[in-house]
mmCIF file of C-alpha atoms in Angstrom:
data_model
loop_
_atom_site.group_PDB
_atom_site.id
_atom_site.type_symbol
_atom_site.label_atom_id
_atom_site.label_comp_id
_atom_site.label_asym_id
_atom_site.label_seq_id
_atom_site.Cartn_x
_atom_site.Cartn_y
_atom_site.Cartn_z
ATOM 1 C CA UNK E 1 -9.249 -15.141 4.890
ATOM 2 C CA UNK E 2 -12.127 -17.426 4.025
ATOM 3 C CA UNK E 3 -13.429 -17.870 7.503
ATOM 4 C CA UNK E 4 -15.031 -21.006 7.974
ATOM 5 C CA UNK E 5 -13.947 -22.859 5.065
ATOM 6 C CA UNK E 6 -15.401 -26.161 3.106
ATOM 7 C CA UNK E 7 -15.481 -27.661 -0.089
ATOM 8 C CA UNK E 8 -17.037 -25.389 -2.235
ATOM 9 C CA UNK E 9 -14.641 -22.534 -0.918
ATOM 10 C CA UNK E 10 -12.276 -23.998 -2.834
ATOM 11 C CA UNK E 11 -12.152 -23.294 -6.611
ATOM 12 C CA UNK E 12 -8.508 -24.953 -7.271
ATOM 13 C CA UNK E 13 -8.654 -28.213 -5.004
ATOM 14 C CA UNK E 14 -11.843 -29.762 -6.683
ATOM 15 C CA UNK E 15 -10.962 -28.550 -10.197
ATOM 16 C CA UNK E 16 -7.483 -30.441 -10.431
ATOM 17 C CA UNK E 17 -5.609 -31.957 -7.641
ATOM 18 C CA UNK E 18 -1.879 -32.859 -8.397
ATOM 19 C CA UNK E 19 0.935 -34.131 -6.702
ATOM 20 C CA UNK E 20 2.501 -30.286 -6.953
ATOM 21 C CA UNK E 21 -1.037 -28.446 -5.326
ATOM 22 C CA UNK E 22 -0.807 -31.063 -2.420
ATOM 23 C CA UNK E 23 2.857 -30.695 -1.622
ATOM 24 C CA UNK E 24 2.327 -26.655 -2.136
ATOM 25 C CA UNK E 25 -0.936 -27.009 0.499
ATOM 26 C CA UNK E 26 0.936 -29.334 3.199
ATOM 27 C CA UNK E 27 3.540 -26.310 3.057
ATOM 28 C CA UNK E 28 1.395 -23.875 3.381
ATOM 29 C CA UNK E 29 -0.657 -25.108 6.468
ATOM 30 C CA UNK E 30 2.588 -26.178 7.959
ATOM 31 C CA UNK E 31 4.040 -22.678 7.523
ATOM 32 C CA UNK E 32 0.192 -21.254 8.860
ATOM 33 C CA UNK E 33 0.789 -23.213 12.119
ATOM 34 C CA UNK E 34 4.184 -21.712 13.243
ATOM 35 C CA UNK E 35 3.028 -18.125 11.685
ATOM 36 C CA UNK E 36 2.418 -15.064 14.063
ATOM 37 C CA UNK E 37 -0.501 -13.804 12.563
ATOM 38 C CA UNK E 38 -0.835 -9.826 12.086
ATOM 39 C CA UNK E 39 -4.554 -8.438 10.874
ATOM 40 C CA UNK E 40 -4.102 -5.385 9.787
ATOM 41 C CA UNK E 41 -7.700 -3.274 9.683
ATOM 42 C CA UNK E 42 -7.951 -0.798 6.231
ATOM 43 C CA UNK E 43 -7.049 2.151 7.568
ATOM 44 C CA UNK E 44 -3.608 1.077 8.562
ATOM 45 C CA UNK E 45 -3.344 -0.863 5.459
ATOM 46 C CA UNK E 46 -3.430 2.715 3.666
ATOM 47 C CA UNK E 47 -1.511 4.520 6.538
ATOM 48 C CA UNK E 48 1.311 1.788 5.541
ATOM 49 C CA UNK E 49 0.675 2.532 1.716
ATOM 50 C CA UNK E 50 0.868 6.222 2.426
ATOM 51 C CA UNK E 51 4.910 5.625 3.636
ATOM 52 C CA UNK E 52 5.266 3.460 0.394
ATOM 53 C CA UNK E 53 3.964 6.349 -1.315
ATOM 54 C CA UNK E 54 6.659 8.856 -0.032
ATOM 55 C CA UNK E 55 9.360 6.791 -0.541
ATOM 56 C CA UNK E 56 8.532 6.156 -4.575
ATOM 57 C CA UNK E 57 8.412 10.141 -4.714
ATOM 58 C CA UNK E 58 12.066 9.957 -3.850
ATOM 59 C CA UNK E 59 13.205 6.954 -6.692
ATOM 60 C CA UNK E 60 12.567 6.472 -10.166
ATOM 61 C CA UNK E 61 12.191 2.742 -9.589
ATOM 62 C CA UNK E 62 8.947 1.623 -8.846
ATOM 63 C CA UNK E 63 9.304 -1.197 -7.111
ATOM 64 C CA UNK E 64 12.682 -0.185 -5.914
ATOM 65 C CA UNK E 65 11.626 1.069 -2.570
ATOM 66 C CA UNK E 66 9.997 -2.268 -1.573
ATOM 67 C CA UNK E 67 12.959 -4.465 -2.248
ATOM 68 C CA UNK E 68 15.174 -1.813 -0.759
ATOM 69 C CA UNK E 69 13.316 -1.943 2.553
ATOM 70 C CA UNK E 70 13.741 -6.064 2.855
ATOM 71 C CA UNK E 71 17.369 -5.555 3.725
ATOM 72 C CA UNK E 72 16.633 -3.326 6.687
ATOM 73 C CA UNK E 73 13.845 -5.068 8.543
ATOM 74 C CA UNK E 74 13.909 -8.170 10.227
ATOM 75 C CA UNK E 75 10.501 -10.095 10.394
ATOM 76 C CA UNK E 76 9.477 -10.733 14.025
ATOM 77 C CA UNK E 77 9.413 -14.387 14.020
ATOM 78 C CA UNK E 78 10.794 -17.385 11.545
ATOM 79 C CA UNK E 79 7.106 -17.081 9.883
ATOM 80 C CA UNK E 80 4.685 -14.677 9.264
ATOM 81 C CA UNK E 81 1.377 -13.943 8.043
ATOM 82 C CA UNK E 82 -0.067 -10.202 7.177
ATOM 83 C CA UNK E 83 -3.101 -10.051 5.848
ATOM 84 C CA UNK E 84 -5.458 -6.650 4.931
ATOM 85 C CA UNK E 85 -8.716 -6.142 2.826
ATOM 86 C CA UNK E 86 -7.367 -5.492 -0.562
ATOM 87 C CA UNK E 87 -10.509 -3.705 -1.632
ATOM 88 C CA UNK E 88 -10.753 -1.153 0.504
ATOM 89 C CA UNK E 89 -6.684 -0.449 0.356
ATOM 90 C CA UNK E 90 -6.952 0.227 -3.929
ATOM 91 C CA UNK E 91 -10.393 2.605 -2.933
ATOM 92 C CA UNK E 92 -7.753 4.370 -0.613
ATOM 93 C CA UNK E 93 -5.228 4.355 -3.157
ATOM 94 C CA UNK E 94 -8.023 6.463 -5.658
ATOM 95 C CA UNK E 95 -9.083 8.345 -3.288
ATOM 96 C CA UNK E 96 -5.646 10.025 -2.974
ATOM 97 C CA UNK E 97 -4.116 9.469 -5.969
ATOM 98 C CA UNK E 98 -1.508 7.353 -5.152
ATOM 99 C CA UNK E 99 0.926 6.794 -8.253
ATOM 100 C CA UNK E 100 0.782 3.090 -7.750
ATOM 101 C CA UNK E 101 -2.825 3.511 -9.910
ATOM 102 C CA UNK E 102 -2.044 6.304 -11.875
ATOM 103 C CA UNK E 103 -1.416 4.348 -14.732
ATOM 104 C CA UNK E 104 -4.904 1.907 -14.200
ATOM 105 C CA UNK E 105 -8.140 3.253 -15.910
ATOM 106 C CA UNK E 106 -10.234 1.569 -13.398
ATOM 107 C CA UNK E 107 -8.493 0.884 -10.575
ATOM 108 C CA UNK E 108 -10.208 -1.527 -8.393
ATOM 109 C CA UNK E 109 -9.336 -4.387 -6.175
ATOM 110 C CA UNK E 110 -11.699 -7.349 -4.680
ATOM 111 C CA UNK E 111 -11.282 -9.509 -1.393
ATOM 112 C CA UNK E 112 -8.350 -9.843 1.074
ATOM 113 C CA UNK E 113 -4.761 -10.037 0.594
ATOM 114 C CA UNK E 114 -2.315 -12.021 2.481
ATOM 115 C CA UNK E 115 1.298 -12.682 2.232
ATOM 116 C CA UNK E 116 3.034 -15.445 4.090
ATOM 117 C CA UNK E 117 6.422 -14.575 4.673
ATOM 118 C CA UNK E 118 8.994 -17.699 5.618
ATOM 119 C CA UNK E 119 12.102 -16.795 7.188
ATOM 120 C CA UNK E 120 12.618 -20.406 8.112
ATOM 121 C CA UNK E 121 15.514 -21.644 5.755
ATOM 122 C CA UNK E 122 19.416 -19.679 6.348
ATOM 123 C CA UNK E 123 20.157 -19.497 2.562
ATOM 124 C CA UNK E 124 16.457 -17.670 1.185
ATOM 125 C CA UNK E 125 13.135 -16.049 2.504
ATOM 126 C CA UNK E 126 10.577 -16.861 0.475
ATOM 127 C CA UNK E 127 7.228 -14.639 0.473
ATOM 128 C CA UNK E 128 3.902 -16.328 -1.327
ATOM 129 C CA UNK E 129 0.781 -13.894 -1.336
ATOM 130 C CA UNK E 130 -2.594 -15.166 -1.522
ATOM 131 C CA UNK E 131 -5.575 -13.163 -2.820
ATOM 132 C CA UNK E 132 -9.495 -13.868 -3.046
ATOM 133 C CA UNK E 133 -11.095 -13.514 -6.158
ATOM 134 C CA UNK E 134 -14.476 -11.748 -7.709
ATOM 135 C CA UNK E 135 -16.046 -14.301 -5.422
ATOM 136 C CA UNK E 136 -14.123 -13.539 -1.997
ATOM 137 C CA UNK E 137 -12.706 -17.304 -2.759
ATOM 138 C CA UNK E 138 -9.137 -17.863 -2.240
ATOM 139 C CA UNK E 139 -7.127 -18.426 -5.106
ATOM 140 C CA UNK E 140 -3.184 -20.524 -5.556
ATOM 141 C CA UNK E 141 -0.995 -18.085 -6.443
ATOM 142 C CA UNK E 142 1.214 -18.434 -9.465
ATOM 143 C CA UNK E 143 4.329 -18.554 -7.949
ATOM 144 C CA UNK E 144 6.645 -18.214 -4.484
ATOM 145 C CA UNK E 145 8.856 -15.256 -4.269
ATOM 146 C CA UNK E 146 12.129 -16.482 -3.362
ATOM 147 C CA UNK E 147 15.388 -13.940 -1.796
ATOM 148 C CA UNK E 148 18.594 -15.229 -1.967
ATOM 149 C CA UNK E 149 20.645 -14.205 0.874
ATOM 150 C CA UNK E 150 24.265 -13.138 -0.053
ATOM 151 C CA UNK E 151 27.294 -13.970 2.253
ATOM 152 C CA UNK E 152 27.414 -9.997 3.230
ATOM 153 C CA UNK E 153 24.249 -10.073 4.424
ATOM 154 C CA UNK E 154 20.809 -8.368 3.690
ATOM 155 C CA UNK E 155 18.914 -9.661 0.748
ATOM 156 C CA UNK E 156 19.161 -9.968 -3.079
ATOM 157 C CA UNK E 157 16.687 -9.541 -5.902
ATOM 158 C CA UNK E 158 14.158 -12.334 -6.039
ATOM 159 C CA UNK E 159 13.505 -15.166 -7.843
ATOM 160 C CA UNK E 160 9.658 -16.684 -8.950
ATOM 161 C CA UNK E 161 9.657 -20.023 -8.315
ATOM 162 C CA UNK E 162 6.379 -20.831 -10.770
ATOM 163 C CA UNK E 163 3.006 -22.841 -8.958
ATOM 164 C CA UNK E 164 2.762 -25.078 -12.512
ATOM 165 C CA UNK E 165 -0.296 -26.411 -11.334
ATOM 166 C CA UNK E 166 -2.190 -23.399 -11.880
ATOM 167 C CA UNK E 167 -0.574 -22.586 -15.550
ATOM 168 C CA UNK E 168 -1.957 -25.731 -16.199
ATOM 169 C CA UNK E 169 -5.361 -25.490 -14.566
ATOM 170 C CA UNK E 170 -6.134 -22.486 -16.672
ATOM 171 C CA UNK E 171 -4.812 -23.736 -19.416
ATOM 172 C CA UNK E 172 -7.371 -26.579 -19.234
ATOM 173 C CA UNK E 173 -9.991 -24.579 -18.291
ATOM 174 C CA UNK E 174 -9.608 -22.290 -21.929
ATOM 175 C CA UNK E 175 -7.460 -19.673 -21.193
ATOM 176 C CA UNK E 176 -4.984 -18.882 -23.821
ATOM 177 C CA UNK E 177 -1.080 -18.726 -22.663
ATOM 178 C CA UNK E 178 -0.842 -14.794 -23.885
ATOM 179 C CA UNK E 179 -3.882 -13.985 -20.786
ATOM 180 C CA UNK E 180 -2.208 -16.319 -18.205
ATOM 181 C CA UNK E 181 1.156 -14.909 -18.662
ATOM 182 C CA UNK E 182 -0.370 -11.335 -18.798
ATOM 183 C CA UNK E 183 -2.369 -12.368 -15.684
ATOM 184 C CA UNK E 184 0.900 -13.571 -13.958
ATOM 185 C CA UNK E 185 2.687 -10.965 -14.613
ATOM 186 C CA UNK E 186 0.394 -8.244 -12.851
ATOM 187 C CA UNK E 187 0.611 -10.269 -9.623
ATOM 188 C CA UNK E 188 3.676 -10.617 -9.409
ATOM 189 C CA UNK E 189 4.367 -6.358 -10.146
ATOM 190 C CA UNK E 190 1.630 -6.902 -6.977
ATOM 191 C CA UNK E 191 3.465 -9.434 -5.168
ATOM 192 C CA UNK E 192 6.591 -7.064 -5.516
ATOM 193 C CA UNK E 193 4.741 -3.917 -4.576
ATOM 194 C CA UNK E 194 2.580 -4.211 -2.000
ATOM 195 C CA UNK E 195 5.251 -6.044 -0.151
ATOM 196 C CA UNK E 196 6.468 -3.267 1.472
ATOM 197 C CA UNK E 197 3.089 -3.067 3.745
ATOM 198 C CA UNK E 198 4.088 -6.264 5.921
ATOM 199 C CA UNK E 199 7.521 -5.030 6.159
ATOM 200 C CA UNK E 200 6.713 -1.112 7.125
ATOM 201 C CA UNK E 201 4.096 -3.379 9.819
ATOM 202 C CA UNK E 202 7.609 -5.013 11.117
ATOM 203 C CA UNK E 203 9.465 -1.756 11.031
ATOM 204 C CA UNK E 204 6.763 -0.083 12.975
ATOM 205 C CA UNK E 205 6.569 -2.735 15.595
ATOM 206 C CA UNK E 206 9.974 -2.334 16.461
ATOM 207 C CA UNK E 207 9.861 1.266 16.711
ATOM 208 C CA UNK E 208 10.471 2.823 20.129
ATOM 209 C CA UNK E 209 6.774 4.547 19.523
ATOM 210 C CA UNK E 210 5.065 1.499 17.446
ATOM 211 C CA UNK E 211 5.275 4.177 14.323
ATOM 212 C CA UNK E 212 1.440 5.386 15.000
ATOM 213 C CA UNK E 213 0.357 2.222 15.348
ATOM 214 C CA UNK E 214 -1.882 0.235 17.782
ATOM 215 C CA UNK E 215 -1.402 -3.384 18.178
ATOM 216 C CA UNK E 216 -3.853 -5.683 19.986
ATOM 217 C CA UNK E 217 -4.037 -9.370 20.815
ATOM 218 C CA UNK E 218 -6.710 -10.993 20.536
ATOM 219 C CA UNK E 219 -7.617 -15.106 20.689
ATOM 220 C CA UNK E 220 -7.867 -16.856 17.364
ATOM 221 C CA UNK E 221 -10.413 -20.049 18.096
ATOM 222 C CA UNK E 222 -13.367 -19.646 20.931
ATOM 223 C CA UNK E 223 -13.491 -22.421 23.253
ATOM 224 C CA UNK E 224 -16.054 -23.787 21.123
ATOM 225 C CA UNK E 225 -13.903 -24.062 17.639
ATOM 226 C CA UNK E 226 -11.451 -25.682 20.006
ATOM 227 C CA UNK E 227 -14.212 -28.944 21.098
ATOM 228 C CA UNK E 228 -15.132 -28.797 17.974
ATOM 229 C CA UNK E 229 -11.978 -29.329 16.142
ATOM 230 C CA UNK E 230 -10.930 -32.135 18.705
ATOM 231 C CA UNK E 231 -14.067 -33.874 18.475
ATOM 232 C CA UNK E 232 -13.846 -33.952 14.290
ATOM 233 C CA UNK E 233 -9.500 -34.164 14.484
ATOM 234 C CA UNK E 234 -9.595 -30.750 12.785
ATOM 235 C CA UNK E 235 -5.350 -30.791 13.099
ATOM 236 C CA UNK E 236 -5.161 -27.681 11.252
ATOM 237 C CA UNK E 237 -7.294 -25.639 13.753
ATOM 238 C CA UNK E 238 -5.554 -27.731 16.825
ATOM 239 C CA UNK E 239 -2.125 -27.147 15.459
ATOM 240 C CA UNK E 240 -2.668 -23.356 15.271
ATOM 241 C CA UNK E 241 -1.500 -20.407 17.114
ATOM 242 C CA UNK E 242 -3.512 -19.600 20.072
ATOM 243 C CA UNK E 243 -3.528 -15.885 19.374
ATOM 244 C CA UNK E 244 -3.323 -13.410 16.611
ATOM 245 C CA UNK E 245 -2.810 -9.198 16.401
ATOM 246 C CA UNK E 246 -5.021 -7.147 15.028
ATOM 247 C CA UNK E 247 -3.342 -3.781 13.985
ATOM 248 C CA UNK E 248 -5.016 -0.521 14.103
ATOM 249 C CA UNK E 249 -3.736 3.202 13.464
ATOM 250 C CA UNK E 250 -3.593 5.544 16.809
ATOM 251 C CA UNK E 251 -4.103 9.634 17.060
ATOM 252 C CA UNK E 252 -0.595 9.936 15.502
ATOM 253 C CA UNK E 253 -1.081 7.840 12.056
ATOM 254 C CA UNK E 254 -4.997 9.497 12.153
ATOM 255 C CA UNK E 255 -2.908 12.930 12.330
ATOM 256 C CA UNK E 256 -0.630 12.228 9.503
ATOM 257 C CA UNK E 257 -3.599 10.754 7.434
ATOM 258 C CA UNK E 258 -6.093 13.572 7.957
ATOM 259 C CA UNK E 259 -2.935 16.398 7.100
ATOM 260 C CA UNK E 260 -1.893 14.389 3.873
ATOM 261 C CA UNK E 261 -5.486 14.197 2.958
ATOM 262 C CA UNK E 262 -5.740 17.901 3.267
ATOM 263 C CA UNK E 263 -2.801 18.640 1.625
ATOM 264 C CA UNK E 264 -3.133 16.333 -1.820
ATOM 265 C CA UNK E 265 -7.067 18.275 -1.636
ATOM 266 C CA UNK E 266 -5.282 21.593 -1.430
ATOM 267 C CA UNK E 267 -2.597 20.298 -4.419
ATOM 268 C CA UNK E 268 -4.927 18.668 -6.757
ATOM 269 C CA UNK E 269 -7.398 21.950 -6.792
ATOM 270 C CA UNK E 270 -3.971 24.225 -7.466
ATOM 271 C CA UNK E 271 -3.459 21.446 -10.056
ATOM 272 C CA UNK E 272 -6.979 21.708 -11.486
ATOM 273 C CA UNK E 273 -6.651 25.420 -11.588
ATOM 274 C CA UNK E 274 -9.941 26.033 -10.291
ATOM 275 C CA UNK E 275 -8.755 27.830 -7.249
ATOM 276 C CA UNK E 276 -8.502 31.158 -7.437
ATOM 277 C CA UNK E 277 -6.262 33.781 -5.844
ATOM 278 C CA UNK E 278 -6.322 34.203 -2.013
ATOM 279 C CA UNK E 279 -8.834 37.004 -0.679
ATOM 280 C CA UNK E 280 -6.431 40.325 -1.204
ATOM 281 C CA UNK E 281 -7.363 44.181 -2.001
ATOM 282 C CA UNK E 282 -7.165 45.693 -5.005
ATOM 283 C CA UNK E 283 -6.233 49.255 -5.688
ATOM 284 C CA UNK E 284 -8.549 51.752 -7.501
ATOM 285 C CA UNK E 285 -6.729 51.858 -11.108
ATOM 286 C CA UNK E 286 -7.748 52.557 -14.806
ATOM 287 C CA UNK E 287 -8.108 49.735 -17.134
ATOM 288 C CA UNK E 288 -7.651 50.430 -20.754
ATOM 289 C CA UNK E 289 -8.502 48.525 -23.702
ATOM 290 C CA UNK E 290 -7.081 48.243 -27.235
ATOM 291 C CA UNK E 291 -10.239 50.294 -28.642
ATOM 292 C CA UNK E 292 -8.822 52.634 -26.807
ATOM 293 C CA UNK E 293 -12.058 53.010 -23.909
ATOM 294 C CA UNK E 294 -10.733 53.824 -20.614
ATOM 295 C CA UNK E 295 -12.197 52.672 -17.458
ATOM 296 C CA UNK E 296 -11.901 53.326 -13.791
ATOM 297 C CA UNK E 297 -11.802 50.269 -11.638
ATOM 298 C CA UNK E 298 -12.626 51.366 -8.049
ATOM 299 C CA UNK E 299 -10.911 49.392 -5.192
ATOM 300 C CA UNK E 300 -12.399 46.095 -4.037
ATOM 301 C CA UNK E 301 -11.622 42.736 -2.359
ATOM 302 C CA UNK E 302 -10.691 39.943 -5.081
ATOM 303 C CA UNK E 303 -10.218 36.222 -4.116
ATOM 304 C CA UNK E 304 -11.384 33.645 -1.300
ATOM 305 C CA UNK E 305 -10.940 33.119 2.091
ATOM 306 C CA UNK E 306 -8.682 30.382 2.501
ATOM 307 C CA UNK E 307 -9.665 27.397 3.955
ATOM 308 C CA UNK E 308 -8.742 26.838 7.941
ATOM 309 C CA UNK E 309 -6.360 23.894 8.098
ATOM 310 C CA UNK E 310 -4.670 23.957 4.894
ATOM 311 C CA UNK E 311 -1.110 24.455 3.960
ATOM 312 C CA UNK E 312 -0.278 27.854 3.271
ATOM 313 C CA UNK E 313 1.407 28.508 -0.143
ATOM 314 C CA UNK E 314 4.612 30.520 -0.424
ATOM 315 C CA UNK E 315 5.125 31.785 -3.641
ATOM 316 C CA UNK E 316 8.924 32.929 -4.734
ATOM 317 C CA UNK E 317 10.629 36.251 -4.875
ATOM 318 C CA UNK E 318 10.005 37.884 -8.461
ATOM 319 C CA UNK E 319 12.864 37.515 -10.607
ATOM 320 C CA UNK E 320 12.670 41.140 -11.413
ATOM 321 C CA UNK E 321 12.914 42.597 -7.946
ATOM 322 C CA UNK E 322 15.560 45.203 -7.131
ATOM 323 C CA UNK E 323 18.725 43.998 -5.236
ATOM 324 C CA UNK E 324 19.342 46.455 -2.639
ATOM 325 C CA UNK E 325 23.200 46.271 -2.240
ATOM 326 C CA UNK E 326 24.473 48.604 0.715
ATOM 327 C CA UNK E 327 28.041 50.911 -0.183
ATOM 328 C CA UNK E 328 30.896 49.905 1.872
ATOM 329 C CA UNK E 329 31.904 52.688 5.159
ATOM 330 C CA UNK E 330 34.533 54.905 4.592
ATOM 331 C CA UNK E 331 37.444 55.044 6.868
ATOM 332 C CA UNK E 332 36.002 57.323 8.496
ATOM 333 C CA UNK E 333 32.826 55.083 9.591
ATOM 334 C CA UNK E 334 30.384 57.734 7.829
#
């Protein structure tokens, strides 16, 4: 997420470091090193957000669907990292109207996102996201998402196990404990929600068709990263997976994305009510007013041309038209 990283890409380690931020960082780049990595680029990001999107249209729960979905997909390895650029997956989300920021007055989202998902231990799976801030720096999170795993398998409601460290941190740096807890509590609604991207990534990749989408492997390090991290005992980069996939949408998911775009266009001008009826003709008739003028309206065209492409709307019988019901024969089939 932060590419080549150093010192001053770091706006946690040199502010406070405690026996809690080391033991949370040796776990992290431990987990890291046995990850297979999955980049996602931002227009599957959405395409996955789009499926998220259907499903919440279906439950009252937002963050129902998510959790829901964790029970039915296995990850594909003990550990795994997803990562996708969180700013350009909240301009998707305006740009159709998702209900995820319906509720935001300025929706708007900065950096990358990545969750690291640890399948590792048989009694929980624990999930930790990490984010960039304002800066594109990567910030601790404030907690670890932790699922219990019942004896009848599948998953239970999580847990936050709380990063203290960074309550603390604030805390020293100013912030007052109403704003952290405020701030904690919108990542995790976050954490919760935009969890179900990695895991419609897993679902698709075990789909007989890969769901739409096209996966690609591609090497992590160059050969020169490689020297280099030997020659300065760079363990981290040494210790690393060799390779990582990048994950981008095919004709399918471009299909699907291009028809929903149409079709939320096509809703959201019905919505508006600026678009007007469909191109028909209209009968010469008399109009006549309450002055009692009378005037004669010769036939025209009224309406637009629909546009190509769009859904077609089908309106609803009248309740008012006349049920034809057909007399029973007589026995003597007249």
């Amino acid at each position: 997420m932060a590419n080549n990283s150093a010192p001053h890409s770091d706006p946690v380690w040199h502010l406070g470091k405690t026996d809690e931020l080391l033991i949370f960082r040796q776990y992290t780049i431990d987990a890291l090193q046995q990850a297979k990595v999955y980049l996602l680029d931002h227009a599957a990001a959405a395409y996955a957000d789009t499926l998220h999107d259907t499903i919440q249209d279906r439950t009252q729960d937002e963050n129902v669907a998510a959790l829901t979905f964790l029970g039915e997909v296995e990850p594909p390895g003990k550990v795994a990292w997803v990562e996708f650029d969180y700013h350009e997956l909240v301009a998707a989300r305006v740009r159709r109207g998702s209900p995820v920021i319906e509720h935001h007055e300025n929706p708007s989202g900065s950096g990358k996102r990545g969750y690291l998902i640890d399948d590792r231990d048989t009694d929980a799976l624990t999930v930790t996201m990490f984010s960039c801030d304002s800066r594109g720096k990567i910030v601790d999170p404030f907690f670890t998402l932790r699922f219990e795993r019942p004896e009848q398998g599948g998953l239970n409601s999580f847990q936050p196990q709380m990063h203290n460290y960074m309550a603390d941190l604030l805390s020293d740096r100013g912030m007052a404990k109403e704003e952290i807890s405020g701030r904690a509590q919108i990542s995790l609604v976050d954490t919760a929600s935009d969890l179900f991207i990695p895991y419609a990534l897993f679902a698709m990749l075990t789909s007989p068709d890969l769901g739409g989408i096209i996966p690609t492997e591609a090497v992590t390090f160059s050969p020169k990263d490689l020297k280099t991290a030997r020659k300065f005992g760079k363990s981290w980069i040494l210790g690393a997976g060799k390779s990582h996939h990048t994950i981008r949408i095919g004709p399918h998911a471009a299909a699907h994305m291009k028809e929903q775009g149409a079709r939320l266009e096509f809703e959201r001008v019905v919505r508006d009510g600026r678009n007007g009826p469909i191109r028909h003709w209209v009968t010469e008739h008399e109009r006549h007013y309450r002055s009692g003028k009378v005037v004669l309206i010769k036939g025209h065209h009224r309406g637009h041309e629909p546009e190509p492409g769009l859904p077609t709307r089908v309106m609803g019988p009248r309740s008012e038209v006349t049920a034809f019901v057909f007399p029973p024969k007589n026995p003597t089939g007249i």
